[in-house]
PDB file of C-alpha atoms in Angstrom:
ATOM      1  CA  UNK A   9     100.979 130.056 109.840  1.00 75.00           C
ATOM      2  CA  UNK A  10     100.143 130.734 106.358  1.00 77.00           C
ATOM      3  CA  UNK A  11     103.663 131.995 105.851  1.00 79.00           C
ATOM      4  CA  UNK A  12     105.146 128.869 107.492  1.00 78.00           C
ATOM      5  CA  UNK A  13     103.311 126.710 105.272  1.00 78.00           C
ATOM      6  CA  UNK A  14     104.805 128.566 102.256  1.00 80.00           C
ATOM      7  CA  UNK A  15     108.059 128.215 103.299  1.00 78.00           C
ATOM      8  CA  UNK A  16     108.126 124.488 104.066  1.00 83.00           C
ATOM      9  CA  UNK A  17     107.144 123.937 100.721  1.00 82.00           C
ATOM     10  CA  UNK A  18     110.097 126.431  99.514  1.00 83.00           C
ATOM     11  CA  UNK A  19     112.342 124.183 101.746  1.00 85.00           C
ATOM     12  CA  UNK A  20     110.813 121.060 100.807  1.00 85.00           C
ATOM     13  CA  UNK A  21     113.599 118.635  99.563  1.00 83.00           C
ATOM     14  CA  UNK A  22     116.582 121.261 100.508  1.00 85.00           C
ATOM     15  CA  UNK A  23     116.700 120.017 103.946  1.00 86.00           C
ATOM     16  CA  UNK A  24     116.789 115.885 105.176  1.00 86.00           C
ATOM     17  CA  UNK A  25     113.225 114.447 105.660  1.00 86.00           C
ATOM     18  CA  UNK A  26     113.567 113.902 109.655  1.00 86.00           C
ATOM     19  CA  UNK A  27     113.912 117.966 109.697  1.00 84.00           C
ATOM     20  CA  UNK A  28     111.507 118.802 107.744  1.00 84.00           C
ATOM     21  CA  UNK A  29     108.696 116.168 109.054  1.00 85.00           C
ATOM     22  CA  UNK A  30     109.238 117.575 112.719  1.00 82.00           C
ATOM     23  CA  UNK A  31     108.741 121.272 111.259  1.00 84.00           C
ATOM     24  CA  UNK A  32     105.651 119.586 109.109  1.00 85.00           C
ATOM     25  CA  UNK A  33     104.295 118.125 111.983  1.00 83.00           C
ATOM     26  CA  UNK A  34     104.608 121.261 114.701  1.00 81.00           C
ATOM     27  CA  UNK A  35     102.857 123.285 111.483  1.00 85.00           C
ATOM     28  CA  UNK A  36     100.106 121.082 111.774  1.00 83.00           C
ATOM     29  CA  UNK A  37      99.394 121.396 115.308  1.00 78.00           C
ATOM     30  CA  UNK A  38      99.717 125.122 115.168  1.00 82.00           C
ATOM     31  CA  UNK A  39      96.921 125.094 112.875  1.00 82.00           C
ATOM     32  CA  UNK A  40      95.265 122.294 114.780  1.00 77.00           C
ATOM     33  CA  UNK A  41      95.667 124.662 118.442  1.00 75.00           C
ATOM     34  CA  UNK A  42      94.089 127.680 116.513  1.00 77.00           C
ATOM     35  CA  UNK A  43      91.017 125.736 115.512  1.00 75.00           C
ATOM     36  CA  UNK A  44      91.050 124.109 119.213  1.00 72.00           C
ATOM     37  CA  UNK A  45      90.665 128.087 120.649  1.00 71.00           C
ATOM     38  CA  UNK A  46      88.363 129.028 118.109  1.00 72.00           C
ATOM     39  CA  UNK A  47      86.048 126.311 118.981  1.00 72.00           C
ATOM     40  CA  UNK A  48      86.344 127.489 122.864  1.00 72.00           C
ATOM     41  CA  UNK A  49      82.568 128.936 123.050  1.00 72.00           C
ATOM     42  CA  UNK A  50      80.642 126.817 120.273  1.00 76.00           C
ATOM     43  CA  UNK A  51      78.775 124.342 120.535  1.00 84.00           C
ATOM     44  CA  UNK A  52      80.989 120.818 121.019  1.00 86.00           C
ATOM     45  CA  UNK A  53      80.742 118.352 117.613  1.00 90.00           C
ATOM     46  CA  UNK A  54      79.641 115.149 120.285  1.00 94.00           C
ATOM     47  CA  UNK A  55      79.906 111.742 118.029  1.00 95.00           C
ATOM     48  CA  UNK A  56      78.973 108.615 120.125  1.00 96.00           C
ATOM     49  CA  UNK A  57      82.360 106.404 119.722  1.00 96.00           C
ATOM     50  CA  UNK A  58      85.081 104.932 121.835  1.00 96.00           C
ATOM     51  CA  UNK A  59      87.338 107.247 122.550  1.00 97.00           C
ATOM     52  CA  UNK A  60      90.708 104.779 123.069  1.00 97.00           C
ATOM     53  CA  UNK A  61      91.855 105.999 119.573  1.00 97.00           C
ATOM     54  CA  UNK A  62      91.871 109.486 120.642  1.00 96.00           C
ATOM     55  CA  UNK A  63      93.444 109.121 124.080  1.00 97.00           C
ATOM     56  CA  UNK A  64      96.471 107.283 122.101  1.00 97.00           C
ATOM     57  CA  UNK A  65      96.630 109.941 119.807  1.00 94.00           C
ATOM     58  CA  UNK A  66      97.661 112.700 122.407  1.00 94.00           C
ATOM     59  CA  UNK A  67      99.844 110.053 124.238  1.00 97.00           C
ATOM     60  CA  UNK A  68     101.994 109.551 120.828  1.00 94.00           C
ATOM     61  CA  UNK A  69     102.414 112.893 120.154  1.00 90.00           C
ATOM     62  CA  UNK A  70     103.256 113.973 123.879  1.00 94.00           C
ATOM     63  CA  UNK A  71     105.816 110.919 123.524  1.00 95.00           C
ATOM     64  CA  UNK A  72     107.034 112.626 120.695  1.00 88.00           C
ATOM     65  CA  UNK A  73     108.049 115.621 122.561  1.00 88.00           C
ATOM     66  CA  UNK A  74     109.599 113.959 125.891  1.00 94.00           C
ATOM     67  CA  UNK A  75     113.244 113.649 126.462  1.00 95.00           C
ATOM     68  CA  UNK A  76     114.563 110.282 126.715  1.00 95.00           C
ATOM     69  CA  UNK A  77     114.381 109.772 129.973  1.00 97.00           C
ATOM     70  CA  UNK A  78     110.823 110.030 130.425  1.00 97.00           C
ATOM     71  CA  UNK A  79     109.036 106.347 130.643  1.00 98.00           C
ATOM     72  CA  UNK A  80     105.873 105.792 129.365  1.00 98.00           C
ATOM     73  CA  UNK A  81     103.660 103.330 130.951  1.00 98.00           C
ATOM     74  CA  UNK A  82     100.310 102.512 129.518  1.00 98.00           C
ATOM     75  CA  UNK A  83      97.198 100.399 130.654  1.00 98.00           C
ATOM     76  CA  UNK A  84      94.535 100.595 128.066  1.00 97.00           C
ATOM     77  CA  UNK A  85      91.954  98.761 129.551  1.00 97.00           C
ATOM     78  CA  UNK A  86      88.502  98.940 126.790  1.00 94.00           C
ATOM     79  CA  UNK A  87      86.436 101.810 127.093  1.00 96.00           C
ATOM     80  CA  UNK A  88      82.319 102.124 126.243  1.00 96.00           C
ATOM     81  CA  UNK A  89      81.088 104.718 123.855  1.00 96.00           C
ATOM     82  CA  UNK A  90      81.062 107.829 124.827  1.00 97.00           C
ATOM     83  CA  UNK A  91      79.780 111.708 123.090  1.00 96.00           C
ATOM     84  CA  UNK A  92      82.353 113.450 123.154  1.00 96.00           C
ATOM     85  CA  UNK A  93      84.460 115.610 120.768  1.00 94.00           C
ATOM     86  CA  UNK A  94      87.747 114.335 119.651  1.00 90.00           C
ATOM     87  CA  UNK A  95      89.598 117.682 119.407  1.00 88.00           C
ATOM     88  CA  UNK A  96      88.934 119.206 122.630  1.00 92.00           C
ATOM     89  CA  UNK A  97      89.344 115.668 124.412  1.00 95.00           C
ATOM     90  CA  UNK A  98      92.415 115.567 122.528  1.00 92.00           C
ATOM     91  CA  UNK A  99      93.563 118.732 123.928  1.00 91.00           C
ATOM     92  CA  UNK A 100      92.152 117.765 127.393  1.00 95.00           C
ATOM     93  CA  UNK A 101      94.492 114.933 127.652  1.00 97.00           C
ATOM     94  CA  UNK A 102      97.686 116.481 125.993  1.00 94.00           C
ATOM     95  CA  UNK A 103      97.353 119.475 128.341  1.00 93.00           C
ATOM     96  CA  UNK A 104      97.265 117.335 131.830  1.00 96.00           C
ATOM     97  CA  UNK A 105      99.973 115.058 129.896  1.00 97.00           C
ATOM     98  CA  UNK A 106     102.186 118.395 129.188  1.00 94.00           C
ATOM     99  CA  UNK A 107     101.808 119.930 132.498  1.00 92.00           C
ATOM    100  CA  UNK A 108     103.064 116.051 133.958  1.00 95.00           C
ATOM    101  CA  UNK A 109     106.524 116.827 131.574  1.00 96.00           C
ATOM    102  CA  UNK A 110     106.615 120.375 132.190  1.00 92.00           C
ATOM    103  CA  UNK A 111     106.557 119.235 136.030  1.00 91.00           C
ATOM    104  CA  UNK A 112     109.267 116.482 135.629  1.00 95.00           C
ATOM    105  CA  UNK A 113     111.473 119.213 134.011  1.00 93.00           C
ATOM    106  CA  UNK A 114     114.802 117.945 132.725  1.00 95.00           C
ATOM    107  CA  UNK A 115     114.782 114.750 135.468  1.00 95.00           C
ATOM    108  CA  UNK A 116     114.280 111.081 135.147  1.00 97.00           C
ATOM    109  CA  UNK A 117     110.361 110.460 135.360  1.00 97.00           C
ATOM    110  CA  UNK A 118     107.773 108.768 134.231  1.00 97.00           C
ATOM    111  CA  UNK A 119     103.750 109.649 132.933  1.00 98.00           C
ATOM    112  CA  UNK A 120     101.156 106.500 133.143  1.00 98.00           C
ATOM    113  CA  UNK A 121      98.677 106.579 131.705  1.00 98.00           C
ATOM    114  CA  UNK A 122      95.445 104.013 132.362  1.00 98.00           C
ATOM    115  CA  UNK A 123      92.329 103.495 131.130  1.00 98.00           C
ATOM    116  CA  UNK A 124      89.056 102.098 132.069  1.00 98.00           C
ATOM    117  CA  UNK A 125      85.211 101.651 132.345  1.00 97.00           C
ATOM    118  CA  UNK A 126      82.988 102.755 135.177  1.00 93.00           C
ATOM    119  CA  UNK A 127      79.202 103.655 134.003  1.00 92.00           C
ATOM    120  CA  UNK A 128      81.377 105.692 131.108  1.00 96.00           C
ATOM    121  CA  UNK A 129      84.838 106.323 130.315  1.00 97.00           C
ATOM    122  CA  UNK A 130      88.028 106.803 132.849  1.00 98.00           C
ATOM    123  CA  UNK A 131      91.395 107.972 131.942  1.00 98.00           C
ATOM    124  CA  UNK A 132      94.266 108.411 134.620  1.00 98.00           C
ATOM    125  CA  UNK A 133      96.949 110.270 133.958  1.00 98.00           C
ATOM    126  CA  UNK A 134      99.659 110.439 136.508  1.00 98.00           C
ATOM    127  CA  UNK A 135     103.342 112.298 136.561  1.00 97.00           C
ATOM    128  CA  UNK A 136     106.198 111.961 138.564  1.00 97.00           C
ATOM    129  CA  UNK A 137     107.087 115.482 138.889  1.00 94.00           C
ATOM    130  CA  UNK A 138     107.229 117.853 141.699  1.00 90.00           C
ATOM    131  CA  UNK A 139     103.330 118.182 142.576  1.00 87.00           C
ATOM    132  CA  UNK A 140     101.024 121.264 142.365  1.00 84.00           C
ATOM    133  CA  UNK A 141     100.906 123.796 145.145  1.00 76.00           C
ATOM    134  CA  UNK A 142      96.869 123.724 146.427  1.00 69.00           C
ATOM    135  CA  UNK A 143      96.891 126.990 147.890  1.00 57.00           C
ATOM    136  CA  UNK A 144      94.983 128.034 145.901  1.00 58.00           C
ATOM    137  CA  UNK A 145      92.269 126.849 143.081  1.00 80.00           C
ATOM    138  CA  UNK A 146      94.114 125.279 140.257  1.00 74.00           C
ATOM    139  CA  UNK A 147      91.192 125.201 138.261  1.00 70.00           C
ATOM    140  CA  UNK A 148      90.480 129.353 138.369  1.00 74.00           C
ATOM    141  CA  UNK A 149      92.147 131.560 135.588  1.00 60.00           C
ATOM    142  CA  UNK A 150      96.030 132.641 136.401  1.00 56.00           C
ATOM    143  CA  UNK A 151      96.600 130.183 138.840  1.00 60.00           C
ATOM    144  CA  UNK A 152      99.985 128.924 137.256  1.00 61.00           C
ATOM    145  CA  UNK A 153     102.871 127.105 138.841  1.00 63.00           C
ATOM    146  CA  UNK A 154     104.882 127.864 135.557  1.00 61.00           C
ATOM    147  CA  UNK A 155     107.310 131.010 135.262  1.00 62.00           C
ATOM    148  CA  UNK A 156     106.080 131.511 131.785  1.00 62.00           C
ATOM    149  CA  UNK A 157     102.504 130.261 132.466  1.00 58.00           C
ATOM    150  CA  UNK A 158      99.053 131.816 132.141  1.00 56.00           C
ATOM    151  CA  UNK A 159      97.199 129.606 134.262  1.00 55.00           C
ATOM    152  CA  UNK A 160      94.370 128.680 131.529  1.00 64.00           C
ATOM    153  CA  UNK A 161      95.244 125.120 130.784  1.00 80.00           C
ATOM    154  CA  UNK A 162      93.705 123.450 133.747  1.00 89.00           C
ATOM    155  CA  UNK A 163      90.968 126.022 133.026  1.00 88.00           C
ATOM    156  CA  UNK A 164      89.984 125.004 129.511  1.00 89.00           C
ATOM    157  CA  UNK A 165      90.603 121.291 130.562  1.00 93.00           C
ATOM    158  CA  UNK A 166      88.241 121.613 133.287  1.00 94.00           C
ATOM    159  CA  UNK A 167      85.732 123.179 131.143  1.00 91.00           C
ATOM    160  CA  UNK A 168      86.235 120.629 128.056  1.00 92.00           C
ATOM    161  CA  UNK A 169      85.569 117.732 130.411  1.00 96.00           C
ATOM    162  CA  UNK A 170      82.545 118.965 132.706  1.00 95.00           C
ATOM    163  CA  UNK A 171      80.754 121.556 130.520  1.00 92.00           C
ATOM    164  CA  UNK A 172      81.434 120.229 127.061  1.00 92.00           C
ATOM    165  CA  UNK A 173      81.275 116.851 127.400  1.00 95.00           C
ATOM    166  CA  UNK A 174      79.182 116.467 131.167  1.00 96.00           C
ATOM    167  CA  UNK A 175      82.507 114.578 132.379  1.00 97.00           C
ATOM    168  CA  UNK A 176      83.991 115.307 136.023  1.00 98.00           C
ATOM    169  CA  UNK A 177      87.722 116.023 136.102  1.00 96.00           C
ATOM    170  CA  UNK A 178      89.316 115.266 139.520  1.00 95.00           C
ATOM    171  CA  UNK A 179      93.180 116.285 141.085  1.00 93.00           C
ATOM    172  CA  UNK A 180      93.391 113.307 142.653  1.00 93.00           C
ATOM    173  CA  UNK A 181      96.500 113.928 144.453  1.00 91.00           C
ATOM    174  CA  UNK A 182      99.748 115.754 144.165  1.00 90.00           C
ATOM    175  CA  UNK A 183     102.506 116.037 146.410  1.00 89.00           C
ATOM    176  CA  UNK A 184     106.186 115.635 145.915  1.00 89.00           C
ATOM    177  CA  UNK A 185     106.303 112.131 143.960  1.00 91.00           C
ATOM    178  CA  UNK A 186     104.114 113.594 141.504  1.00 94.00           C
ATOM    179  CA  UNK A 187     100.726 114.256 140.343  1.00 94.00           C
ATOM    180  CA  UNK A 188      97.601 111.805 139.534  1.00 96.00           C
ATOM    181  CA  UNK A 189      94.369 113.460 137.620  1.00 97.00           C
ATOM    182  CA  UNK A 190      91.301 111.502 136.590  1.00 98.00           C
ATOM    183  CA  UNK A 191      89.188 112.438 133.568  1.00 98.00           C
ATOM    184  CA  UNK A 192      85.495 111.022 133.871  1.00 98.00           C
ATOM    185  CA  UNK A 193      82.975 111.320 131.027  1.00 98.00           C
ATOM    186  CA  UNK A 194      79.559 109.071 131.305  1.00 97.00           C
ATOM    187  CA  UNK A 195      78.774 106.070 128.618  1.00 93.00           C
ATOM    188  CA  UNK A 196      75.855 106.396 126.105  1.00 90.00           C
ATOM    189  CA  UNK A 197      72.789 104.909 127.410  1.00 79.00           C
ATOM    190  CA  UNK A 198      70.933 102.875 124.836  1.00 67.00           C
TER     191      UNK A 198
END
């Protein structure tokens, strides 16, 4: 990554600006994914804010990386304070939201995304792709749908949301006009 850096900065002004602000960019989140796995197995850095900000963070970057015939549709309803950590919710929500494009392939589709308060914070995030197979537990290690998968997103999403941040994170339901999961984590009680 180090090495990448380097040479951006070699590059920097040889190349047009559009180039090398997507290369930039994907540098950034490299770095940003290795601190994400590093902090796998520490102790979460909770701060008590909204978390809207955060949730349209991962949207705009997952944007970003859809083809162009992928249609957004967002419903940010307000949100109450929450702890949470913005990294790892960050990641939480980019990894359902990549799994929704990854399962919409190279087709028309669509990801929604809506948000809203019940005693805490709820995000939905639903996909028009081809579903998940339930045989088995999508939540346990290697249980990938992917030919190239590992089967640890779901995993580490799971674990952000219910151990990290005392959240519940729900399938709830798949089939063959896509999937819908729900991310729960309680409000702050003053």
């Amino acid at each position: 990554l180090s090495s990448l850096v380097g040479w951006l900065e070699t590059i920097k002004g040889n190349i047009d600006a559009e180039t090398f602000d997507g290369v930039q960019e994907d540098a950034i989140r490299m770095r940003e994914v290795l601190e994400k796995f590093s902090r796998i197995g520490l102790p979460p850095r909770l701060v008590e804010k909204n978390p809207i900000d955060t949730v349209k963070k991962s949207v705009n970057y997952m944007k970003r990386r859809a083809h162009a015939q992928i249609k957004f549709h967002e419903d940010y309803q307000p949100l109450p304070v929450i702890r949470f950590d913005d990294v790892l919710l960050e990641w939480a929500v980019e990894n359902i939201l990549k799994n929704g494009l990854d399962a919409i392939g190279s087709n028309p589709g669509g990801i929604s995304i809506k948000t809203y308060s019940s005693d805490g914070a709820v995000i939905e995030l639903t996909d028009t792709g081809k579903g998940i197979k339930t045989s088995g537990s999508i939540f346990k290690p290697g249980y990938t749908t992917k030919k190239y998968g590992w089967g640890l997103g779901l995993v580490l999403t799971k674990r952000i949301i219910e151990e990290y941040h005392k959240g519940k994170l729900t399938l709830k339901e798949t089939g063959v006009k896509g999937t819908s999961f729900e991310i729960y984590i309680p409000g702050v009680i003053t």
